Short mmCIF file of C-alpha atoms in Angstrom, two decimals:
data_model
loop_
_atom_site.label_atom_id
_atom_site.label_comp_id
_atom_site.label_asym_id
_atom_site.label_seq_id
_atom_site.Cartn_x
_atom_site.Cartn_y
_atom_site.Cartn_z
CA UNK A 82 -71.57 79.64 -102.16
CA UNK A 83 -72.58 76.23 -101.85
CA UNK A 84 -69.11 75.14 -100.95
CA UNK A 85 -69.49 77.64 -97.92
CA UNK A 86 -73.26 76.33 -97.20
CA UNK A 87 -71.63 72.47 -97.21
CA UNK A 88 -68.94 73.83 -95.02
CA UNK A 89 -71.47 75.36 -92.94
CA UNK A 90 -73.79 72.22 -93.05
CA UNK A 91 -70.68 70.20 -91.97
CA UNK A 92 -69.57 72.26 -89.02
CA UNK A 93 -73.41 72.11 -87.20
CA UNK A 94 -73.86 68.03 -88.37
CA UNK A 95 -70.34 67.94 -86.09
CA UNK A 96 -71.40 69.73 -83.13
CA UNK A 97 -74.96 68.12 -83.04
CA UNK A 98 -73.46 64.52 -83.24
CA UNK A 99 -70.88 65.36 -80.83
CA UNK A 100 -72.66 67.20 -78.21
CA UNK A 101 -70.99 65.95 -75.12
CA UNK A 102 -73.09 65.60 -71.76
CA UNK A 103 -72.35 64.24 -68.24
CA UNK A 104 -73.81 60.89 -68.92
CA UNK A 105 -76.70 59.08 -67.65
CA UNK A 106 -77.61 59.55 -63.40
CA UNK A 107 -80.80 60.32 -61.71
CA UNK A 108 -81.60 64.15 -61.03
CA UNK A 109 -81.15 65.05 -57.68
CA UNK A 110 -84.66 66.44 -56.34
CA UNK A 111 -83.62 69.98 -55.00
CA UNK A 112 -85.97 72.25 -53.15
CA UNK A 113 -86.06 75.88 -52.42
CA UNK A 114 -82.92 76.97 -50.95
CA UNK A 115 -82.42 77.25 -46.88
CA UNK A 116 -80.83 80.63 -45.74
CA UNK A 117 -77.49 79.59 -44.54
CA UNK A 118 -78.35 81.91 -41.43
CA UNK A 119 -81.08 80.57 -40.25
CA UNK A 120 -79.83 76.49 -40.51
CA UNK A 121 -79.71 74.92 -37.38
CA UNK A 122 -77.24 72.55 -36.93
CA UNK A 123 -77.82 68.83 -36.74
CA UNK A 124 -76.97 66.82 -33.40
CA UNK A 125 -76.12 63.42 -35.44
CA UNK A 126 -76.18 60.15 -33.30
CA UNK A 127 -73.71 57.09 -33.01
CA UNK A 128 -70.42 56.76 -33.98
CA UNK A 129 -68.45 59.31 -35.40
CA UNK A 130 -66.06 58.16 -38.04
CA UNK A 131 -63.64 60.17 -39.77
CA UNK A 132 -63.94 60.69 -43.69
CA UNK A 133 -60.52 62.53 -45.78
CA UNK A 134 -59.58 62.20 -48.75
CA UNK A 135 -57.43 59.05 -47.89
CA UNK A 136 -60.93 56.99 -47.41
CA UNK A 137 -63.35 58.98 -49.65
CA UNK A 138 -63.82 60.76 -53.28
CA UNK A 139 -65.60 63.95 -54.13
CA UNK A 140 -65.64 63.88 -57.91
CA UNK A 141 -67.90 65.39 -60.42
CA UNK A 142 -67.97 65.96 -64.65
CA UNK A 143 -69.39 68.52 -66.21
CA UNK A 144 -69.44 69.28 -69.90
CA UNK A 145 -69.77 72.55 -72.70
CA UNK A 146 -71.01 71.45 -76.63
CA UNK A 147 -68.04 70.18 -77.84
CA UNK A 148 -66.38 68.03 -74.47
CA UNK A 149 -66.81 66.26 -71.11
CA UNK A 150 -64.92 67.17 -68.40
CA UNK A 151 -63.81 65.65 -64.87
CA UNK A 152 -62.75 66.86 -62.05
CA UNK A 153 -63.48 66.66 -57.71
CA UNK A 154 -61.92 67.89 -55.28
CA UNK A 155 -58.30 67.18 -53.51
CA UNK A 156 -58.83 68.14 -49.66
CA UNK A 157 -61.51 67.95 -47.55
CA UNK A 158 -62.70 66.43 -44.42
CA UNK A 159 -66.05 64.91 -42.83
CA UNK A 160 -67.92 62.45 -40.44
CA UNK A 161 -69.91 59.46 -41.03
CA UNK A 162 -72.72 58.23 -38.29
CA UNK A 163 -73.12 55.13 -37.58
CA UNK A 164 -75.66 53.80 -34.89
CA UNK A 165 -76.04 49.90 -34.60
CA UNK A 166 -76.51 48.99 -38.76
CA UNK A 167 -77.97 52.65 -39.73
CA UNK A 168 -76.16 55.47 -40.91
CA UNK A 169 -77.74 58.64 -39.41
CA UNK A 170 -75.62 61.45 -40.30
CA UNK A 171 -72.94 62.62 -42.69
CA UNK A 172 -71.12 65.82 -42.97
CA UNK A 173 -68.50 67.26 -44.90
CA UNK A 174 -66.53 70.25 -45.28
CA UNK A 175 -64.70 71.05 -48.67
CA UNK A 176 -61.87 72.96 -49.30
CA UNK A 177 -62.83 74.90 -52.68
CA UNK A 178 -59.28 75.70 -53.49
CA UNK A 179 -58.17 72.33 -53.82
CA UNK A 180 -60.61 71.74 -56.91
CA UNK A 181 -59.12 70.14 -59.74
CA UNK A 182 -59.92 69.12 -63.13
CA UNK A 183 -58.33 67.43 -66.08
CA UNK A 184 -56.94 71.16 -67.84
CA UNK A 185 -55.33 73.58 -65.81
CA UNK A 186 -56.93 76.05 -67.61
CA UNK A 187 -60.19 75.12 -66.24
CA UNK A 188 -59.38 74.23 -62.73
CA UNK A 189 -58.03 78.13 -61.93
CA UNK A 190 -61.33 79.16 -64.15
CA UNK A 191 -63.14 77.29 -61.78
CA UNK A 192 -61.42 79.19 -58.93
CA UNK A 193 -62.21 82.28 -60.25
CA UNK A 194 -65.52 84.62 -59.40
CA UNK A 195 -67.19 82.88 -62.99
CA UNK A 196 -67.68 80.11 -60.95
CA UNK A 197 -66.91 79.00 -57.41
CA UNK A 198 -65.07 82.40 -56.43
CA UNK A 199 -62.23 80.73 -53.78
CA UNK A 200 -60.96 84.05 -52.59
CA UNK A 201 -65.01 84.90 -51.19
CA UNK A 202 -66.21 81.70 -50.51
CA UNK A 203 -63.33 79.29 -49.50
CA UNK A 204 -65.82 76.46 -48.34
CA UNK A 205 -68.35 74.35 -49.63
CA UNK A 206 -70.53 72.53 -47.39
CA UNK A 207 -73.03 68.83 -47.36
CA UNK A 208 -74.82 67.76 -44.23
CA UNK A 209 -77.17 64.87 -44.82
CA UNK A 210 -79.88 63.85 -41.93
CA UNK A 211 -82.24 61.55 -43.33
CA UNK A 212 -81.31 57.80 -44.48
CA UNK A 213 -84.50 56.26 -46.06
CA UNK A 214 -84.52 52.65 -47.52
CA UNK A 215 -85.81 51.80 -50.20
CA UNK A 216 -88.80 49.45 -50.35
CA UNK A 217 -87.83 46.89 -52.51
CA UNK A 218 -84.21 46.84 -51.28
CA UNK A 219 -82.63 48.30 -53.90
CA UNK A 220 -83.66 50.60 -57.15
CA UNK A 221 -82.14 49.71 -60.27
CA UNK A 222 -79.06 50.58 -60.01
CA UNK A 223 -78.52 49.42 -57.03
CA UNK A 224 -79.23 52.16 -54.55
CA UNK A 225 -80.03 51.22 -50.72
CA UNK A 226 -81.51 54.15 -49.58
CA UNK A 227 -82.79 57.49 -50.35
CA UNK A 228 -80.73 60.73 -48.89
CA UNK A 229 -81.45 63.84 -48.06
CA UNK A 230 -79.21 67.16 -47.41
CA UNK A 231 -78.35 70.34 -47.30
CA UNK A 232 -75.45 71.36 -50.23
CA UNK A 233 -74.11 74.44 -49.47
CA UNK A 234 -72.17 76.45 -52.10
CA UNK A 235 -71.25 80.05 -52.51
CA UNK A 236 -73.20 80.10 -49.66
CA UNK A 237 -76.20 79.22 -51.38
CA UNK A 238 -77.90 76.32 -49.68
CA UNK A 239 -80.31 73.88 -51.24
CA UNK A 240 -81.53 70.76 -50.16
CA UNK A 241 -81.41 67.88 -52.11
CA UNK A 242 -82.86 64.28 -52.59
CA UNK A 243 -80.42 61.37 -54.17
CA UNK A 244 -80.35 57.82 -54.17
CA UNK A 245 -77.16 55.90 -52.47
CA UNK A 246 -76.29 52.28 -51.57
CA UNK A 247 -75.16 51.97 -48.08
CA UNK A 248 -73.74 49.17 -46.23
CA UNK A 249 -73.06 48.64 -42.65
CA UNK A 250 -70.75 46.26 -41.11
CA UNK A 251 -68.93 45.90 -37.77
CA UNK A 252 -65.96 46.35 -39.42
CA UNK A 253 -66.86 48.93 -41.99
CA UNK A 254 -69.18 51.99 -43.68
CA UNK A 255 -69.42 52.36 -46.98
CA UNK A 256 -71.17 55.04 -49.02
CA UNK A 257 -71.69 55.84 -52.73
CA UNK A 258 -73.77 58.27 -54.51
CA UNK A 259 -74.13 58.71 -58.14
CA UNK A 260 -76.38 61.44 -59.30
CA UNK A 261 -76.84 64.76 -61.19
CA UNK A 262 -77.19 68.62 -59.94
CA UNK A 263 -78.16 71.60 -61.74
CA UNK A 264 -75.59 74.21 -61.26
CA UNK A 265 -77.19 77.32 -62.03
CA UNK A 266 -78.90 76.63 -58.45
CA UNK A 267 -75.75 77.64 -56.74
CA UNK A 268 -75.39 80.24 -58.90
CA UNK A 269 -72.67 78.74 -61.16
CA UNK A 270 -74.09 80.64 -63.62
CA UNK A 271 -71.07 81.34 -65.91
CA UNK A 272 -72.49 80.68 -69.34
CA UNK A 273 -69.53 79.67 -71.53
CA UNK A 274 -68.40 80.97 -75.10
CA UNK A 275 -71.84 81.95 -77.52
CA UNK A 276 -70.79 78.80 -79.49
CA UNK A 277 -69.60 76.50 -76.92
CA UNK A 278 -71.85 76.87 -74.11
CA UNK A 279 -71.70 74.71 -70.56
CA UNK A 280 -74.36 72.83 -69.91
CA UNK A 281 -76.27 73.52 -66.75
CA UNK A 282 -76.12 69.56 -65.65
CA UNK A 283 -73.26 68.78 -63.30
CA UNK A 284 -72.67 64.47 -62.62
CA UNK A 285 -72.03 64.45 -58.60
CA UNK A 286 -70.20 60.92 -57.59
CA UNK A 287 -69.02 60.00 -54.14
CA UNK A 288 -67.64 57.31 -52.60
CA UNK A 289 -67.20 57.10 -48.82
CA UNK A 290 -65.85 54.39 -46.78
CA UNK A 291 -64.79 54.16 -43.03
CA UNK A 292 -63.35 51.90 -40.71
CA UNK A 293 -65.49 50.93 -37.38
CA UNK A 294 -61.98 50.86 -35.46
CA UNK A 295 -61.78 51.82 -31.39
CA UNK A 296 -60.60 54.72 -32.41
CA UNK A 297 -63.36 56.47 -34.01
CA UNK A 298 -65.53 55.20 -31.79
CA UNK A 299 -68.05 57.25 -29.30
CA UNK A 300 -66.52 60.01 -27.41
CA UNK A 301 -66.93 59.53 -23.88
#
């Protein structure tokens, strides 16, 4: 008996001290959701410049009790603003299927109706339209400006607040977010085994960068 209540004792000291999480980023202020039906789309203004996943990353971690895991996503495509030194818009269109994580076994259980259900809802969706600086230049850790946009998933839309650093050049746009989501507001609300549940906090980082080339310049 007192081997089994050592054993016992062992097993929970374990799990507590190695409780794995999605490590430290600000929360994303998210507000009620926006029916997708009744969204109006945005008419951004400036240049348009192309974002794939040749120029940009859509990656993420998530974790259960006992380990971390990363993933993103393999295809997508978007558009950056860009009007004088200002971003103004950003849009982008994911391709669900193409998730991917480090197991297989989690990627397809990701694809399944537990989670982001490909087959019904192939897309997933962000439109930012609002670019705010921040006063003092930059917060801590070195964020520009203050975003905020519509995430779409399952076709359950939220909008949601983040800090980003931008930076504007004539040559260049670059973007990166770092932040954290709570899934069960997208209703990935798949619970995990009674012992090794998945933890509602989902670590969001992007990473967007475009050229300012003739090319992807203004249409006339």
């Amino acid at each position: 008996m007192l081997r089994q209540s050592l054993f016992t004792l062992f097993i929970v000291s374990l799990l507590i001290s190695g409780c794995a999480n999605v490590g430290d980023a600000p929360e994303a202020e998210t507000t009620t959701a926006v029916p997708t039906e009744t969204a109006e789309e945005t008419a951004f203004t400036g240049n348009a410049l192309s974002l794939t996943p040749e120029n940009s990353d859509i990656n993420f971690t998530a974790a259960k009790v006992t380990r971390t895991h990363q993933g993103g996503f393999n295809v997508f495509n978007g558009t950056i603003y860009v009007d004088g030194t200002n971003v103004t818009g950003l849009e982008i269109t994911i391709d669900a299927s193409s998730i991917f994580t480090d197991t297989d076994r989690l990627t397809e259980h990701l694809k399944s109706d537990d989670f982001f259900d490909v087959a019904v809802f192939p897309e997933a969706h962000f439109e930012a339209n609002s670019f705010e600086p921040i006063a003092d230049g930059t917060d801590g850790a070195g964020a520009t400006h203050s975003v905020t946009g519509t995430l779409t998933i399952r076709d359950q839309a939220n909008q949601i607040i983040f800090p980003a650093a931008l930076e504007v050049s004539v040559d260049s746009v670059s973007a990166s977010a770092d932040f954290i989501i709570d899934r069960q507001l997208w209703g990935l609300s798949y619970p995990g085994a009674p012992d090794d549940l998945i933890r509602d906090d989902v670590r969001i980082k992007l990473a967007v960068s475009a050229s300012q080339t003739a090319e992807n310049g203004p249409e006339e």
